[in-house]
């Protein structure tokens, strides 16, 4: 909260001296004592989990870079033979890094959904939300380039397909893709620049994360009721209450992570990526990583190349615009029954898009039924038509449903204080809590 | 409670998407018979490699497969690594293991004479990677009717189904084609190879045989090799053992990984339990 | 009042015995520290030489190419190695100094293989900061380091200058009179 007054008092001569020169200890102490709404649930632990994920990716990534050879002839060998077989614990470090990307995206999606459900993007947290969207886009770019580095078949053809998207732009498309490739196709120069950028971007992400946290500490946390913090009784100091809660959540997350790394390390890996990149042969079935599938489905749903690329970009763009599309003053969907339903349907269609992205465009949706007469390239019972319907809902949710609903929805009564619903849960009150209602504003 | 079920649903969705993207599931034209139902200990979460089986598998690889297939990522020393076919606890440094030293010596490698600079042959050492049967891929194709025998280092990891696929392919290779299926010269019918046989099929177009053609002649027959441990070398036994060996070659750290995983998970469960108790203690009687 | 509520925490709660509570926090912290230490090990160990580097083969060298009174510098595990074919005079000089005051005392016999005293085989890195010394003859008849002036005798023992140790020995075996296997 902006009115959070620093309670730090340097105790020794040195800390007093330092405090007037670089108040870094005060900075840390203020973060720790930051008043945080007392009703944050487990969905609010994903911020801490994401910081943990970024740390894991950076540490393991720096190590992998020590053993990696970013050349068309050496990359596959340095990963599959050097790192996976010869480097001490190389298999573990790569397992953490490769699966860490999936864990990172799992956490970021839950974090975004939490923000959408509780209206965390609304005033005064629009900048916080925008910075989050920037991080998400940077994460996708980083993950995509990282996926290219092992230089397997999926790496190569993924890179080829995604970079070719830029060829959709009229006139500049051709020269632009050559510029990206540094050649006439994806090749060693492409791999080298992707490696360079893949190493750079996480530090850019870390910088934007710092801004994101800063932007969080100006208005303070939103909370599941969406009601503003009104008095000190509404909050608890971040430490020890939320440090311990976040740590517990991180550990539960790490258990899932460890099960994947040690027992199903190839759960997210396409078998074709264990074949070295071959520019002359495309794998039979080419799909991106699971966390990009919904966007891939939107791209394929649109029958025109340029419009498809714009649709893909627009699917991200609407996220940025969300604070201005939803103008309802009530933040939390706890008190917006209609919005909640449309939101869950949106999650459902996003998952449908993910499924569509993993399927062949001409595949049938309902097995046993004919695909039907061809309308715009595909029959109604095809994956493509399902993804068209889902794409339509995806955009309608942001551009039509949310703006209209935010003006017309009859919302449920919102509690006066974020602490009221807490009391109604019947939680035992500490001594002195009975006095709390008096201080409410 | 519903919060947890939502989180569980999200995780399930993540796996479902990852799983749904398996090729084959959606390919309308390509068909393949269901892989044969065989089992190895390593199929299970805590199952390890069977060293005797890996030794037999190495023998099949060495005497049969290696005539055409390279395995460029595996060195002789790897055979004596922990979890490998010839691991011996008395030789913690796999380069000292006499079995693999002897195996390496039998291989010949190109070298340069240090005095004359002339190309010579030298015997292999434990540090050498398995020799390639062909000098380059063009030569490999030329010697194999245009088909390139894939490198086997990662074969089990590079095929859907892994060891099960390899077992099925090897035992299914040369299956007598159903009448009505024209097998091209130099190819063999194999129901377990993903393929599309409709253009080679003259029978009922709704009953196109599953599978495809393979360029590899049926590699194994009964008693193709003689196992040192007295195991009867039936075709199925040879295929079972060599599939296990190829699985090991593609994932040599599996034993180490699974073992360390148990230790890590036990630690994590204890730590999480303690942390949860601390968390509850701190939040005790705090309204939230 | 409100203030005390906001900071109501473990300190305000009387229902748990403080000793038990502190023990729980200490145990949790200790297990956490142990976990961090365990995670640190793979992250450090990966810096050690990888298995393929460790496996680099030992090499064999034909000594008949090294004339009496000369030496060769060859690479073994990427490190320079001196193989010097010593003259009887150099051997005599080395033995004569066996009991002279030295920084790192060693007899000449301990630095060569019995029966092959004419062959001095040592790592060619100055024990000061790793430069390769050059054979100079001179006062002690042996090597001098171009970097910081350490002087070694005909047994490659340090006699003068900043280096703390004699040039290092490493494992090697004579396969016959003219063939040596390094490593």
Coordinates of N, CA, C and O in Angstrom, one line a residue, chain A residues 4 9 82 95 114-115 125 140 146-147 151-152 193 331 341 391 440:
Chain A
X4 N 1.9 2.6 3.2 CA 2.7 1.8 4.1 C 3.9 2.5 4.6 O 4.8 2.9 3.9
X9 N 14.0 0.2 11.7 CA 14.9 1.1 12.5 C 16.2 0.4 12.6 O 16.4 -0.7 13.2
X82 N 26.7 -35.0 -24.8 CA 27.4 -34.3 -23.7 C 26.6 -34.1 -22.5 O 27.0 -34.6 -21.4
X95 N 16.7 -32.0 -17.4 CA 15.4 -32.4 -17.0 C 14.6 -31.3 -16.3 O 13.5 -31.0 -16.5
X114 N -6.4 -16.6 -12.2 CA -6.7 -16.0 -10.9 C -6.9 -14.5 -11.0 O -7.9 -14.0 -10.5
X115 N -6.0 -13.8 -11.7 CA -6.2 -12.4 -11.9 C -7.5 -12.0 -12.6 O -8.1 -11.0 -12.3
X125 N -4.9 -1.2 -10.8 CA -3.9 -2.2 -11.0 C -3.7 -2.5 -12.5 O -3.2 -3.5 -12.9
X140 N 6.8 -16.6 -23.7 CA 6.5 -17.4 -24.9 C 7.7 -17.3 -25.9 O 8.1 -18.3 -26.5
X146 N 14.1 -21.4 -26.8 CA 14.8 -22.5 -26.1 C 14.5 -23.8 -26.7 O 15.3 -24.7 -26.7
X147 N 13.3 -24.0 -27.2 CA 12.8 -25.3 -27.7 C 13.6 -25.6 -29.0 O 13.8 -26.7 -29.4
X151 N 18.1 -28.7 -31.2 CA 18.3 -29.0 -32.7 C 17.8 -30.4 -33.1 O 18.5 -31.0 -33.9
X152 N 16.7 -30.8 -32.5 CA 16.1 -32.0 -33.0 C 15.1 -31.7 -34.1 O 15.0 -30.5 -34.5
X193 N 21.7 -17.1 -33.2 CA 21.0 -15.9 -32.7 C 19.9 -16.2 -31.7 O 19.7 -15.5 -30.7
X331 N -14.9 -6.0 -8.6 CA -13.8 -6.7 -9.2 C -14.0 -8.2 -9.2 O -13.9 -8.9 -10.2
X341 N -20.0 -17.3 -15.2 CA -20.3 -18.4 -16.1 C -19.6 -18.2 -17.4 O -19.0 -19.1 -18.0
X391 N -12.5 -20.2 -31.4 CA -11.9 -18.9 -31.6 C -12.9 -17.7 -31.6 O -12.6 -16.7 -31.0
X440 N -13.5 -0.1 11.4 CA -13.7 -0.1 9.9 C -14.1 1.2 9.4 O -14.9 1.9 10.0

